[in-house]
Coordinates of C-alpha atoms in Angstrom, one line a residue:
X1 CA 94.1 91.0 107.9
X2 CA 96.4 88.0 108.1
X3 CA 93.5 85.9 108.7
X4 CA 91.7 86.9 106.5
X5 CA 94.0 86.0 103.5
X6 CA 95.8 83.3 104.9
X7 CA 94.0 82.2 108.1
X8 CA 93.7 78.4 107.1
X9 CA 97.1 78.0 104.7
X10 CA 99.4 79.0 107.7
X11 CA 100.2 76.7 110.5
X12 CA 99.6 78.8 113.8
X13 CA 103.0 78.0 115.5
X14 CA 106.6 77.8 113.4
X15 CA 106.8 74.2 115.1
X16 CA 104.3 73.1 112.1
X17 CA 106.5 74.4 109.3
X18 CA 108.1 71.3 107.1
X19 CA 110.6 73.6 106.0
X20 CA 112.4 76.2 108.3
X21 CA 111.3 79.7 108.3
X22 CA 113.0 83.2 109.8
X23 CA 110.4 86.2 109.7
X24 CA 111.9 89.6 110.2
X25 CA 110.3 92.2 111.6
X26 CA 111.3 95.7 112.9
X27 CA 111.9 96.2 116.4
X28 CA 110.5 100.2 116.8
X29 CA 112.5 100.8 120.0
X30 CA 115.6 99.4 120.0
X31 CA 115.5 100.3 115.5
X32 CA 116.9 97.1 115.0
X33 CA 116.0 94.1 112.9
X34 CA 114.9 91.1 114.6
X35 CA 114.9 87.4 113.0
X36 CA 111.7 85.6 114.3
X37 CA 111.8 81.6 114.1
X38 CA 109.9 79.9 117.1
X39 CA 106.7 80.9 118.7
X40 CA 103.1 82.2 117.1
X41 CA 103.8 82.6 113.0
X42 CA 100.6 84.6 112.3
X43 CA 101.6 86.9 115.1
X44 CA 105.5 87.1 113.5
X45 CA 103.9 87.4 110.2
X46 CA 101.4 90.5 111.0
X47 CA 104.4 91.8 112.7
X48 CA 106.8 91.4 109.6
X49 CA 104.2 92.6 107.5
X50 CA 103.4 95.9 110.1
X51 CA 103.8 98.3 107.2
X52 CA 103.8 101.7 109.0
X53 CA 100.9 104.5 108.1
X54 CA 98.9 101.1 106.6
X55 CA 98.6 98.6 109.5
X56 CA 99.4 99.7 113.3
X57 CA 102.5 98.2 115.1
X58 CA 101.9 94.5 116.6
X59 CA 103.3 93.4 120.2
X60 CA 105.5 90.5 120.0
X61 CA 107.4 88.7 122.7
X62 CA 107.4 92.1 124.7
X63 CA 108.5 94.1 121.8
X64 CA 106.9 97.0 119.4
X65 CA 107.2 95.7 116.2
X66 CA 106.6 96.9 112.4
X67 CA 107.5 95.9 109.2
X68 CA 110.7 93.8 108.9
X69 CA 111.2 96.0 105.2
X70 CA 112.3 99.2 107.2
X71 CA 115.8 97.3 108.2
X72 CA 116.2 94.8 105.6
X73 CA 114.3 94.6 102.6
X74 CA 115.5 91.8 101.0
X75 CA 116.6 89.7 104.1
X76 CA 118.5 86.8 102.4
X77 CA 121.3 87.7 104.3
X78 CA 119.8 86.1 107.9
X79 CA 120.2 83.0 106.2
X80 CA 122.6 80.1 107.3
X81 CA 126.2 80.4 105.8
X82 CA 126.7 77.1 104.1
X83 CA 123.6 77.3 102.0
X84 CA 124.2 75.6 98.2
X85 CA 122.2 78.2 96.6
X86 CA 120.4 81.5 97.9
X87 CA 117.8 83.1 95.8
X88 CA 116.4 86.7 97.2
X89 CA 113.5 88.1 94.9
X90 CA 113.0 91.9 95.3
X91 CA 109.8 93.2 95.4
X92 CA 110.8 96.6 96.4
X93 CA 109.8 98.3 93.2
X94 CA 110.2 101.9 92.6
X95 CA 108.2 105.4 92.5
X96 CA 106.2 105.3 89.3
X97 CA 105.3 108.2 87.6
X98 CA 101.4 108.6 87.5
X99 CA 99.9 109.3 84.3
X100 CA 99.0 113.1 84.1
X101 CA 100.9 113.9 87.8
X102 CA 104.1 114.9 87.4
X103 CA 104.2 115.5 91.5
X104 CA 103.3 112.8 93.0
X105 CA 100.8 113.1 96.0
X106 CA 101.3 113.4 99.8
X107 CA 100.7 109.4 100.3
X108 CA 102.7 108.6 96.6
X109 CA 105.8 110.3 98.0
X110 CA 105.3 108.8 101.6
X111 CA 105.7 105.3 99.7
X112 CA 108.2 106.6 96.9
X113 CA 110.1 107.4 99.7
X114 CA 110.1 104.7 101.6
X115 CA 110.8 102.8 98.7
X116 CA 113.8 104.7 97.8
X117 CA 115.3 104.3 100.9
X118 CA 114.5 100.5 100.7
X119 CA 116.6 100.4 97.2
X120 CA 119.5 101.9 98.9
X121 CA 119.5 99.6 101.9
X122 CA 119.1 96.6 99.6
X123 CA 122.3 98.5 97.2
X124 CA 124.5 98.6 100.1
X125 CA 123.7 94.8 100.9
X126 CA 124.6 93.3 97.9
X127 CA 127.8 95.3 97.5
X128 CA 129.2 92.9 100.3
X129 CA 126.7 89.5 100.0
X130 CA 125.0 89.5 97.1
X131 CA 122.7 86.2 96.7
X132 CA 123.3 83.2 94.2
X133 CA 120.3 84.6 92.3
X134 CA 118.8 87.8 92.4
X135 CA 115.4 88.1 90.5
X136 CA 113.8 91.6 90.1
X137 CA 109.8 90.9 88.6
X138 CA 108.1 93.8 87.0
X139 CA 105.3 95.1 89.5
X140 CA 106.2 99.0 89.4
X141 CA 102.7 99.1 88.2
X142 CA 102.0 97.8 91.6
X143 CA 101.8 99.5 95.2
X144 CA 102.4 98.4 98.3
X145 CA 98.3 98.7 99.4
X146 CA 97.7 96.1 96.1
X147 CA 98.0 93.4 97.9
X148 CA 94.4 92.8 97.4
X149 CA 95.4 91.8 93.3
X150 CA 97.3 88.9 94.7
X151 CA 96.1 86.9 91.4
X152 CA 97.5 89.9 89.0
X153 CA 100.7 90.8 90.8
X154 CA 101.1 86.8 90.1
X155 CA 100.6 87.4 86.8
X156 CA 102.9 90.1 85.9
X157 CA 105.5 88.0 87.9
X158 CA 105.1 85.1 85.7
X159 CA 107.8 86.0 82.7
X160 CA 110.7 85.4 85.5
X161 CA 109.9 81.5 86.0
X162 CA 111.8 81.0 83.4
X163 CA 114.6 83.1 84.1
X164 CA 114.8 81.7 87.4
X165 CA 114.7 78.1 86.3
X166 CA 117.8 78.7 83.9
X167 CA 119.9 80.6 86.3
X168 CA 118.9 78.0 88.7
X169 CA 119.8 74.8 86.5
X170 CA 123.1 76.6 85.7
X171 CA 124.2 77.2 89.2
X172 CA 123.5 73.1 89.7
X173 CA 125.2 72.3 86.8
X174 CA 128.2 74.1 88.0
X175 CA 127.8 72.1 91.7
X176 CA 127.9 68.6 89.2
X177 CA 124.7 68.4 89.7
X178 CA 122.2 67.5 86.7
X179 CA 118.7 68.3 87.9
X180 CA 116.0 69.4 85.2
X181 CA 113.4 72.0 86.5
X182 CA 111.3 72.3 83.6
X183 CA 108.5 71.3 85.6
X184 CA 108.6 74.0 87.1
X185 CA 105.4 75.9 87.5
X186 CA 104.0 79.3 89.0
X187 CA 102.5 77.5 91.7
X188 CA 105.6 76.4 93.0
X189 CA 107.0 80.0 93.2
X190 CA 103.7 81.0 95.8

């Protein structure tokens, strides 16, 4: 699946990265979150991105892995200390209520569920950590298996740019630093 969206744009090994990347994934035996940053990135990727019932469990570096979303699902906190600024956007979302089902149905509670239980982990973290920024798009109207409406989910994501370049150019401005991001465009969120 990986390939198929993202074969070409992805360097195959973390080594090729210009900027430093950590990819976390779910170790299934040992339940434990583990912080990927050397070695094959489309194999850490499909594992991070293992989303259980959806896509089967990946072997990597000797170890069962699923998605890194069932530890930490908003993982900003694997992060260097000593970082200027951290920004963690939450893509969680919520259970939506579906027009004319008031109960949802066996796989919309499987995924309510799981998101539920994602919003309280993520709760819990920023009680004791919570980022510089913290941006929250709008895609309820979105489900975990949409990732084929890349393009739309883009879209409806589009009204935080702004809010992210203001909180963004006010946290430099407190640092002394005078930095304009106007320029800032969609693109340079993907």
């Amino acid at each position: 699946m990986l390939e198929l969206f993202a074969g070409l744009s992805i360097p195959r090994d973390f080594a090729d990265l210009r900027i430093p990347l950590s990819v976390v994934a779910t170790d299934f035996y040992d339940c434990r979150q583990i912080a990927i940053r050397s070695s094959d990135l489309h194999q850490a990727v499909a594992a991070s991105i293992a989303i259980p019932v959806v896509f089967k469990p990946v072997t990597f570096q000797d170890r069962v892995m699923i998605d890194g979303g069932v530890v930490n699902p908003l993982p900003f906190d694997i992060l260097p200390s000593g970082l200027d600024i951290i920004i963690a956007v939450d893509v969680i979302g919520s259970p939506v209520l579906r027009k004319g089902r008031r109960i949802p149905s066996a796989s919309d509670s499987i995924f309510g569920a799981t998101q539920i239980l994602m919003q309280t982990i993520t709760a819990d973290k920023l009680k004791t950590r919570p980022p510089d920024i913290l941006i929250r798009p709008d895609i309820d109207g979105f489900r975990v298996l949409n990732f084929l409406k890349a393009d739309e989910i883009l879209r409806a994501a589009e009204p935080v740019k702004d809010e992210v370049r203001r909180k963004l150019e006010g946290l430099l401005e407190k640092q002394g630093r005078r930095v304009s991001l106007r320029s800032l465009e969609t693109a340079d969120l993907k």
